[in-house]
Amino acid sequence: MKKNVVLVALASLSMLYSCQQLEEEEKISPNVISEEHHICTEMPILSESGKPEISTEGTSDGRVQWRPGQTIRIKFLNGDSFVQGKVKKYAKAWLDYANLKFEFVSARADADIKITFDEGSSWSLLGRNSRFIPQDQPSMNFGWFNRRTSDKEFSRTAIHEFGHALGLIHEHQSPVADIPWDKPEVYAYYNGAPNFWTKKQVEFNLFEKYAKNQSNYSQYDPKSIMHYSVPSRFTTTDFSVGLNTVLSEVDKAFISAIYPF
């Protein structure tokens, strides 16, 4: 796929990515740990040999992308029917614009994507890397969904994680993103509870960008479902990004470009 066809940053092949959850700035308190303060972690993907693999190869060769028209088989390894139903409902938002199909199968059947609801972070392997995971182990996790979760949060997180499963990276790490980070403030926040990230972890998850030759991209899209929320106190110019809960117009155009009908 040529770079001039696509519209927004795509996935590096190297990492498992996941979303963060921040409240709107006025509701954030670094001294309070609640359901609204979940931060997710990144982990290496597994190669076909079952060993961690770190790579800087880009996505233009299609390694992490599914085939247009492909049916992706999905199963839940745990969780009750209520949260499972919410994930099914909102994950399908991508299918209005991508030439793919989702087939939800039983926990005993073989599947491409395996989902758990284990407490903690929410994350997903990138694209077809989920197929390397054994059938009894997760390739995606939703760490804070329960019967009290709002539809807005089900939408935000389920669509985001399925974006990773289709091969998308975090938008704030796009080569053309130019966020004026207040780095001392960001380091201080993520170093504290409940995250306890090291400086290196903060840099990897927020500040480091993909090189232009490592991803397909065009304009930066702060409305993307794949963007972290950015409170204005995290920037030097009062720039901010809220909690995006639905697909942006660029999300729709981009996923249509890589999975055309």
mmCIF file with all atom_site columns, N, CA, C and O in Angstrom, residues 125-144:
data_model
loop_
_atom_site.group_PDB
_atom_site.id
_atom_site.type_symbol
_atom_site.label_atom_id
_atom_site.label_alt_id
_atom_site.label_comp_id
_atom_site.label_asym_id
_atom_site.label_entity_id
_atom_site.label_seq_id
_atom_site.pdbx_PDB_ins_code
_atom_site.Cartn_x
_atom_site.Cartn_y
_atom_site.Cartn_z
_atom_site.occupancy
_atom_site.B_iso_or_equiv
_atom_site.pdbx_formal_charge
_atom_site.auth_seq_id
_atom_site.auth_comp_id
_atom_site.auth_asym_id
_atom_site.auth_atom_id
_atom_site.pdbx_PDB_model_num
ATOM 1  N N  . LEU A 1 125 ? -2.882  -6.820  21.335 1.00 0.00 ? 125 LEU A N  1
ATOM 2  C CA . LEU A 1 125 ? -1.808  -7.030  20.377 1.00 0.00 ? 125 LEU A CA 1
ATOM 3  C C  . LEU A 1 125 ? -2.163  -6.330  19.068 1.00 0.00 ? 125 LEU A C  1
ATOM 4  O O  . LEU A 1 125 ? -3.337  -6.137  18.756 1.00 0.00 ? 125 LEU A O  1
ATOM 5  N N  . LEU A 1 126 ? -1.140  -5.985  18.312 1.00 0.00 ? 126 LEU A N  1
ATOM 6  C CA . LEU A 1 126 ? -1.349  -5.305  17.049 1.00 0.00 ? 126 LEU A CA 1
ATOM 7  C C  . LEU A 1 126 ? -1.685  -6.290  15.932 1.00 0.00 ? 126 LEU A C  1
ATOM 8  O O  . LEU A 1 126 ? -0.952  -7.246  15.684 1.00 0.00 ? 126 LEU A O  1
ATOM 9  N N  . GLY A 1 127 ? -2.803  -6.040  15.285 1.00 0.00 ? 127 GLY A N  1
ATOM 10 C CA . GLY A 1 127 ? -3.151  -6.758  14.082 1.00 0.00 ? 127 GLY A CA 1
ATOM 11 C C  . GLY A 1 127 ? -3.078  -8.267  14.202 1.00 0.00 ? 127 GLY A C  1
ATOM 12 O O  . GLY A 1 127 ? -3.511  -8.867  15.189 1.00 0.00 ? 127 GLY A O  1
ATOM 13 N N  . ARG A 1 128 ? -2.501  -8.894  13.171 1.00 0.00 ? 128 ARG A N  1
ATOM 14 C CA . ARG A 1 128 ? -2.466  -10.351 13.089 1.00 0.00 ? 128 ARG A CA 1
ATOM 15 C C  . ARG A 1 128 ? -1.512  -10.993 14.093 1.00 0.00 ? 128 ARG A C  1
ATOM 16 O O  . ARG A 1 128 ? -1.462  -12.220 14.200 1.00 0.00 ? 128 ARG A O  1
ATOM 17 N N  . ASN A 1 129 ? -0.784  -10.171 14.859 1.00 0.00 ? 129 ASN A N  1
ATOM 18 C CA . ASN A 1 129 ? 0.063   -10.751 15.906 1.00 0.00 ? 129 ASN A CA 1
ATOM 19 C C  . ASN A 1 129 ? -0.755  -11.529 16.935 1.00 0.00 ? 129 ASN A C  1
ATOM 20 O O  . ASN A 1 129 ? -0.224  -12.410 17.622 1.00 0.00 ? 129 ASN A O  1
ATOM 21 N N  . SER A 1 130 ? -2.049  -11.217 17.047 1.00 0.00 ? 130 SER A N  1
ATOM 22 C CA . SER A 1 130 ? -2.897  -11.938 17.992 1.00 0.00 ? 130 SER A CA 1
ATOM 23 C C  . SER A 1 130 ? -2.968  -13.428 17.676 1.00 0.00 ? 130 SER A C  1
ATOM 24 O O  . SER A 1 130 ? -3.219  -14.253 18.558 1.00 0.00 ? 130 SER A O  1
ATOM 25 N N  . ARG A 1 131 ? -2.709  -13.795 16.433 1.00 0.00 ? 131 ARG A N  1
ATOM 26 C CA . ARG A 1 131 ? -2.817  -15.203 16.041 1.00 0.00 ? 131 ARG A CA 1
ATOM 27 C C  . ARG A 1 131 ? -1.671  -16.037 16.607 1.00 0.00 ? 131 ARG A C  1
ATOM 28 O O  . ARG A 1 131 ? -1.744  -17.269 16.631 1.00 0.00 ? 131 ARG A O  1
ATOM 29 N N  . PHE A 1 132 ? -0.585  -15.392 17.071 1.00 0.00 ? 132 PHE A N  1
ATOM 30 C CA . PHE A 1 132 ? 0.541   -16.123 17.645 1.00 0.00 ? 132 PHE A CA 1
ATOM 31 C C  . PHE A 1 132 ? 0.257   -16.601 19.071 1.00 0.00 ? 132 PHE A C  1
ATOM 32 O O  . PHE A 1 132 ? 1.005   -17.394 19.627 1.00 0.00 ? 132 PHE A O  1
ATOM 33 N N  . ILE A 1 133 ? -0.801  -16.086 19.689 1.00 0.00 ? 133 ILE A N  1
ATOM 34 C CA . ILE A 1 133 ? -1.083  -16.371 21.093 1.00 0.00 ? 133 ILE A CA 1
ATOM 35 C C  . ILE A 1 133 ? -1.844  -17.689 21.216 1.00 0.00 ? 133 ILE A C  1
ATOM 36 O O  . ILE A 1 133 ? -2.795  -17.939 20.477 1.00 0.00 ? 133 ILE A O  1
ATOM 37 N N  . PRO A 1 134 ? -1.455  -18.559 22.163 1.00 0.00 ? 134 PRO A N  1
ATOM 38 C CA . PRO A 1 134 ? -2.190  -19.819 22.367 1.00 0.00 ? 134 PRO A CA 1
ATOM 39 C C  . PRO A 1 134 ? -3.677  -19.569 22.638 1.00 0.00 ? 134 PRO A C  1
ATOM 40 O O  . PRO A 1 134 ? -4.062  -18.509 23.151 1.00 0.00 ? 134 PRO A O  1
ATOM 41 N N  . GLN A 1 135 ? -4.487  -20.552 22.326 1.00 0.00 ? 135 GLN A N  1
ATOM 42 C CA . GLN A 1 135 ? -5.933  -20.400 22.397 1.00 0.00 ? 135 GLN A CA 1
ATOM 43 C C  . GLN A 1 135 ? -6.457  -20.170 23.815 1.00 0.00 ? 135 GLN A C  1
ATOM 44 O O  . GLN A 1 135 ? -7.551  -19.642 23.987 1.00 0.00 ? 135 GLN A O  1
ATOM 45 N N  . ASP A 1 136 ? -5.692  -20.546 24.813 1.00 0.00 ? 136 ASP A N  1
ATOM 46 C CA . ASP A 1 136 ? -6.149  -20.352 26.194 1.00 0.00 ? 136 ASP A CA 1
ATOM 47 C C  . ASP A 1 136 ? -5.544  -19.116 26.845 1.00 0.00 ? 136 ASP A C  1
ATOM 48 O O  . ASP A 1 136 ? -5.667  -18.921 28.048 1.00 0.00 ? 136 ASP A O  1
ATOM 49 N N  . GLN A 1 137 ? -4.907  -18.256 26.054 1.00 0.00 ? 137 GLN A N  1
ATOM 50 C CA . GLN A 1 137 ? -4.287  -17.048 26.573 1.00 0.00 ? 137 GLN A CA 1
ATOM 51 C C  . GLN A 1 137 ? -4.813  -15.825 25.823 1.00 0.00 ? 137 GLN A C  1
ATOM 52 O O  . GLN A 1 137 ? -5.167  -15.923 24.649 1.00 0.00 ? 137 GLN A O  1
ATOM 53 N N  . PRO A 1 138 ? -4.872  -14.652 26.482 1.00 0.00 ? 138 PRO A N  1
ATOM 54 C CA . PRO A 1 138 ? -5.476  -13.482 25.843 1.00 0.00 ? 138 PRO A CA 1
ATOM 55 C C  . PRO A 1 138 ? -4.550  -12.781 24.865 1.00 0.00 ? 138 PRO A C  1
ATOM 56 O O  . PRO A 1 138 ? -3.339  -12.723 25.055 1.00 0.00 ? 138 PRO A O  1
ATOM 57 N N  . SER A 1 139 ? -5.154  -12.224 23.829 1.00 0.00 ? 139 SER A N  1
ATOM 58 C CA . SER A 1 139 ? -4.461  -11.292 22.951 1.00 0.00 ? 139 SER A CA 1
ATOM 59 C C  . SER A 1 139 ? -5.023  -9.885  23.121 1.00 0.00 ? 139 SER A C  1
ATOM 60 O O  . SER A 1 139 ? -4.535  -8.928  22.515 1.00 0.00 ? 139 SER A O  1
ATOM 61 N N  . MET A 1 140 ? -6.063  -9.778  23.956 1.00 0.00 ? 140 MET A N  1
ATOM 62 C CA . MET A 1 140 ? -6.688  -8.489  24.258 1.00 0.00 ? 140 MET A CA 1
ATOM 63 C C  . MET A 1 140 ? -7.277  -8.581  25.656 1.00 0.00 ? 140 MET A C  1
ATOM 64 O O  . MET A 1 140 ? -7.772  -9.638  26.064 1.00 0.00 ? 140 MET A O  1
ATOM 65 N N  . ASN A 1 141 ? -7.209  -7.481  26.397 1.00 0.00 ? 141 ASN A N  1
ATOM 66 C CA . ASN A 1 141 ? -7.782  -7.474  27.748 1.00 0.00 ? 141 ASN A CA 1
ATOM 67 C C  . ASN A 1 141 ? -8.485  -6.149  28.014 1.00 0.00 ? 141 ASN A C  1
ATOM 68 O O  . ASN A 1 141 ? -8.021  -5.084  27.589 1.00 0.00 ? 141 ASN A O  1
ATOM 69 N N  . PHE A 1 142 ? -9.612  -6.219  28.700 1.00 0.00 ? 142 PHE A N  1
ATOM 70 C CA . PHE A 1 142 ? -10.319 -5.036  29.174 1.00 0.00 ? 142 PHE A CA 1
ATOM 71 C C  . PHE A 1 142 ? -10.294 -5.073  30.698 1.00 0.00 ? 142 PHE A C  1
ATOM 72 O O  . PHE A 1 142 ? -10.973 -5.890  31.320 1.00 0.00 ? 142 PHE A O  1
ATOM 73 N N  . GLY A 1 143 ? -9.502  -4.182  31.284 1.00 0.00 ? 143 GLY A N  1
ATOM 74 C CA . GLY A 1 143 ? -9.189  -4.294  32.704 1.00 0.00 ? 143 GLY A CA 1
ATOM 75 C C  . GLY A 1 143 ? -10.103 -3.580  33.665 1.00 0.00 ? 143 GLY A C  1
ATOM 76 O O  . GLY A 1 143 ? -9.918  -3.714  34.877 1.00 0.00 ? 143 GLY A O  1
ATOM 77 N N  . TRP A 1 144 ? -11.088 -2.826  33.160 1.00 0.00 ? 144 TRP A N  1
ATOM 78 C CA . TRP A 1 144 ? -11.953 -2.109  34.094 1.00 0.00 ? 144 TRP A CA 1
ATOM 79 C C  . TRP A 1 144 ? -13.433 -2.141  33.707 1.00 0.00 ? 144 TRP A C  1
ATOM 80 O O  . TRP A 1 144 ? -14.243 -1.394  34.229 1.00 0.00 ? 144 TRP A O  1
#
